[in-house]
Coordinates of N, CA and C in Angstrom, one line a residue:
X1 N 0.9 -1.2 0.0 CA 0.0 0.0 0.0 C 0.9 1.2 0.0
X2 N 0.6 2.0 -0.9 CA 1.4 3.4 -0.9 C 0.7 4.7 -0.5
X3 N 1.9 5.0 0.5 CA 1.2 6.6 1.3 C 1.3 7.4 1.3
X4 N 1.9 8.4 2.0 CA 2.7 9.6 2.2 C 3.8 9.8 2.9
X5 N 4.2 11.0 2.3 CA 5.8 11.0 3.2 C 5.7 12.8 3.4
X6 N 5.8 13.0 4.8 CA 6.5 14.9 4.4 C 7.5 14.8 5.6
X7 N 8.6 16.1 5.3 CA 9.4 16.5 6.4 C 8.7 17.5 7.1
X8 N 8.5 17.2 8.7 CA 7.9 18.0 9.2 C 8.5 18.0 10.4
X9 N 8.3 19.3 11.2 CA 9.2 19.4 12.4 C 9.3 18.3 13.7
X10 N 10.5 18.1 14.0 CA 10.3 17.0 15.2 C 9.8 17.3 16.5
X11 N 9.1 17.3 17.7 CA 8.0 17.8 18.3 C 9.5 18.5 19.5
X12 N 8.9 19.4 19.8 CA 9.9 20.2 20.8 C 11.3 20.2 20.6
X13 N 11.3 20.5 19.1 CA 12.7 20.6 18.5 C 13.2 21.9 18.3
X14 N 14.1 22.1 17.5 CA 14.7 23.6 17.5 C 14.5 23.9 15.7
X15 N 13.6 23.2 15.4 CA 13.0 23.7 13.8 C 13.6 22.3 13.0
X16 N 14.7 21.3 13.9 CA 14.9 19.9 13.1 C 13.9 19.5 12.2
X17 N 13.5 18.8 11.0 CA 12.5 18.1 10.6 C 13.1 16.7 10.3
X18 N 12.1 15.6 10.3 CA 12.2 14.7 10.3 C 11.3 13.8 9.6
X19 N 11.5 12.6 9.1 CA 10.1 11.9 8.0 C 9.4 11.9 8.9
X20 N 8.0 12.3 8.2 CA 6.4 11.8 8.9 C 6.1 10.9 7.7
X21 N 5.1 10.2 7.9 CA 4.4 9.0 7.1 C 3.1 8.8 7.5
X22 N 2.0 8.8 6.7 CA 0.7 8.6 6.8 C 0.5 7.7 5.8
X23 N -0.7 6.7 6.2 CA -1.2 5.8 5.2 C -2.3 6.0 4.3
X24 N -3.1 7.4 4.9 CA -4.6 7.8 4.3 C -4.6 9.3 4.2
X25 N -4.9 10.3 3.7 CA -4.8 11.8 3.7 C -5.5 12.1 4.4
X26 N -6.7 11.3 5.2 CA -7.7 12.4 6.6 C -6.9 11.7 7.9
X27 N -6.0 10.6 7.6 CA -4.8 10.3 9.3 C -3.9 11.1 9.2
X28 N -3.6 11.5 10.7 CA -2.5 12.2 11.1 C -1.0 11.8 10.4
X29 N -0.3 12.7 10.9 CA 1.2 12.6 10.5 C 1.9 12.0 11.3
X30 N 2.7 10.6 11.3 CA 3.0 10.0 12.4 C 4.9 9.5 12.4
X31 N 5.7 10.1 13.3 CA 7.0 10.2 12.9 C 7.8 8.5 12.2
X32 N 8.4 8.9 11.4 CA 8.7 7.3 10.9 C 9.0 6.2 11.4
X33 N 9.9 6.9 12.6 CA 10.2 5.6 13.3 C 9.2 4.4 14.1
X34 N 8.2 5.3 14.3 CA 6.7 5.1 15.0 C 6.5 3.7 14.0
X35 N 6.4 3.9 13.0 CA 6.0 2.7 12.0 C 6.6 1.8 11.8
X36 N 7.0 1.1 12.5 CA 8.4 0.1 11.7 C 8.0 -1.1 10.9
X37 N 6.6 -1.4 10.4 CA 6.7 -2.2 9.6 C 7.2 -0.9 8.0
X38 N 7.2 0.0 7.5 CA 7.7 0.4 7.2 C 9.1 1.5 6.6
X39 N 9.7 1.9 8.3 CA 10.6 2.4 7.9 C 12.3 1.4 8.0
X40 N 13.2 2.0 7.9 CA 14.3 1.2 7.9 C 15.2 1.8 8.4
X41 N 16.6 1.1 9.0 CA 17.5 2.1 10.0 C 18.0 2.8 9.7
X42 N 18.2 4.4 9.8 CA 18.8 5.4 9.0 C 20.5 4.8 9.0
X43 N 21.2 5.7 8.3 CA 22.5 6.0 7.6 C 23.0 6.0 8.8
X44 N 24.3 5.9 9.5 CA 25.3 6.0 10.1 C 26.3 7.6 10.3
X45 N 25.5 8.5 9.5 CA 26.4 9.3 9.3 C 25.6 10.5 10.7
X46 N 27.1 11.4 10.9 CA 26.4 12.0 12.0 C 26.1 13.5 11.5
X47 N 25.2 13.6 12.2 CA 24.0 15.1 11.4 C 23.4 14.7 10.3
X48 N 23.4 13.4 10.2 CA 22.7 13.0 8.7 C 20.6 13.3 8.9
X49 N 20.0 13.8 7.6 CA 19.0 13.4 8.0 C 18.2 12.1 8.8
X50 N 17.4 12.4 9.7 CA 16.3 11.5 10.1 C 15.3 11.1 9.4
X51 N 15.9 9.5 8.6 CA 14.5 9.2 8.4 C 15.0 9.3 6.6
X52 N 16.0 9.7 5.7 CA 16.6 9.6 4.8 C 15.9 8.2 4.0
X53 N 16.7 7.2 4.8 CA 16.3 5.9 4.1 C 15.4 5.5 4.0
X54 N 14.5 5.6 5.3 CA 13.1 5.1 4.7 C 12.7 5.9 4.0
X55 N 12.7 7.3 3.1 CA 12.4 7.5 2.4 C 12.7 7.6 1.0
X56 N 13.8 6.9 0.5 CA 14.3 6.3 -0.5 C 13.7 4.7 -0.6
X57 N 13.2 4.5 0.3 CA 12.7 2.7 0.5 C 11.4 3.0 -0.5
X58 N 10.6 4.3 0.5 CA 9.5 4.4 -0.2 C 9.0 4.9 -0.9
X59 N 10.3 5.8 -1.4 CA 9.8 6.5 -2.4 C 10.2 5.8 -3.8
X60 N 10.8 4.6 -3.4 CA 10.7 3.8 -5.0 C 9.8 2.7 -4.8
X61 N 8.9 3.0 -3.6 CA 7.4 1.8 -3.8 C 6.6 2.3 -3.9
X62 N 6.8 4.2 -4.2 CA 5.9 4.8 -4.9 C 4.5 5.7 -3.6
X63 N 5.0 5.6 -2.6 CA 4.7 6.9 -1.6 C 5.4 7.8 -2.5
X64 N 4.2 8.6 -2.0 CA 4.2 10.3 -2.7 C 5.0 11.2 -1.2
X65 N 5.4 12.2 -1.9 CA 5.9 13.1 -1.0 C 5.6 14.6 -1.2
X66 N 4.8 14.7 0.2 CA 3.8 15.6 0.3 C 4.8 17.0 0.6
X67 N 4.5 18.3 0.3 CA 5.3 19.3 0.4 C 4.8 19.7 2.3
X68 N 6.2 20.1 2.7 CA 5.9 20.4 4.3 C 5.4 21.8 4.1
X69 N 4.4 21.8 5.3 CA 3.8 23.0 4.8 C 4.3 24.3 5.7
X70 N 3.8 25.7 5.2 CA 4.7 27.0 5.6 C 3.8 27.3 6.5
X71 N 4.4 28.0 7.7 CA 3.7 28.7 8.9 C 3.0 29.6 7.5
X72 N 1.8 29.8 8.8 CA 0.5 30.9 8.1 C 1.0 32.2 7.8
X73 N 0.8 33.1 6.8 CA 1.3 34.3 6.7 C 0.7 35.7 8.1
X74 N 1.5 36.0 8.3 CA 0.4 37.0 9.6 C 0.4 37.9 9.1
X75 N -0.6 39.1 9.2 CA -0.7 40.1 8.6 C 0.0 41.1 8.7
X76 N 0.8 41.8 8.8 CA 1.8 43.0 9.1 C 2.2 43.9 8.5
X77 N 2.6 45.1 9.3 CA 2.4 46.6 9.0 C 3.3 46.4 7.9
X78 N 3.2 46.8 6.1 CA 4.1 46.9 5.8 C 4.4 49.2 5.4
X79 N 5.9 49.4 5.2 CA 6.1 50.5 5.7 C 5.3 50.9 4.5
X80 N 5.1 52.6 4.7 CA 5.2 53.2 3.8 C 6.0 53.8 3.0
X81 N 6.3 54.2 1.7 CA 7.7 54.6 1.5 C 7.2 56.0 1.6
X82 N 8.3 57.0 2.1 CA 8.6 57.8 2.5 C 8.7 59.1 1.6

């Protein structure tokens, strides 16, 4: 079965992101490692992405990968020129 993949922040991180994976588009986003019939052991390398490999696993079993999405725009003063 093919699902989804987005990089999305790791929870009380410092803006890290890390693979999420969903199996249906109305379920949550659930961190990779959470799945392990799924994901596979990342790389060895250090500072290397989280979560890399499983998403080369599954992105050639044809999970889509969903774009992470951008904080909301807030409205704000822009200047006037002068």
């Amino acid at each position: 079965m093919a699902g989804q993949m987005c990089w999305l922040p790791r929870s009380a991180s410092n803006g890290t992101t890390i693979l999420h994976l969903r199996l249906e588009a109305n379920k949550p986003w659930v961190p990779y490692y959470l799945m392990a019939h799924y994901s596979v052991p990342d790389y060895p390398i250090p500072g290397g992405s989280k979560g890399w490999a499983t998403y080369q696993k599954l992105f050639k079993a044809g999970w889509k990968l969903e774009p992470t999405p951008q904080p909301a725009f807030q409205d704000q003063q822009i200047p006037k020129a002068a």
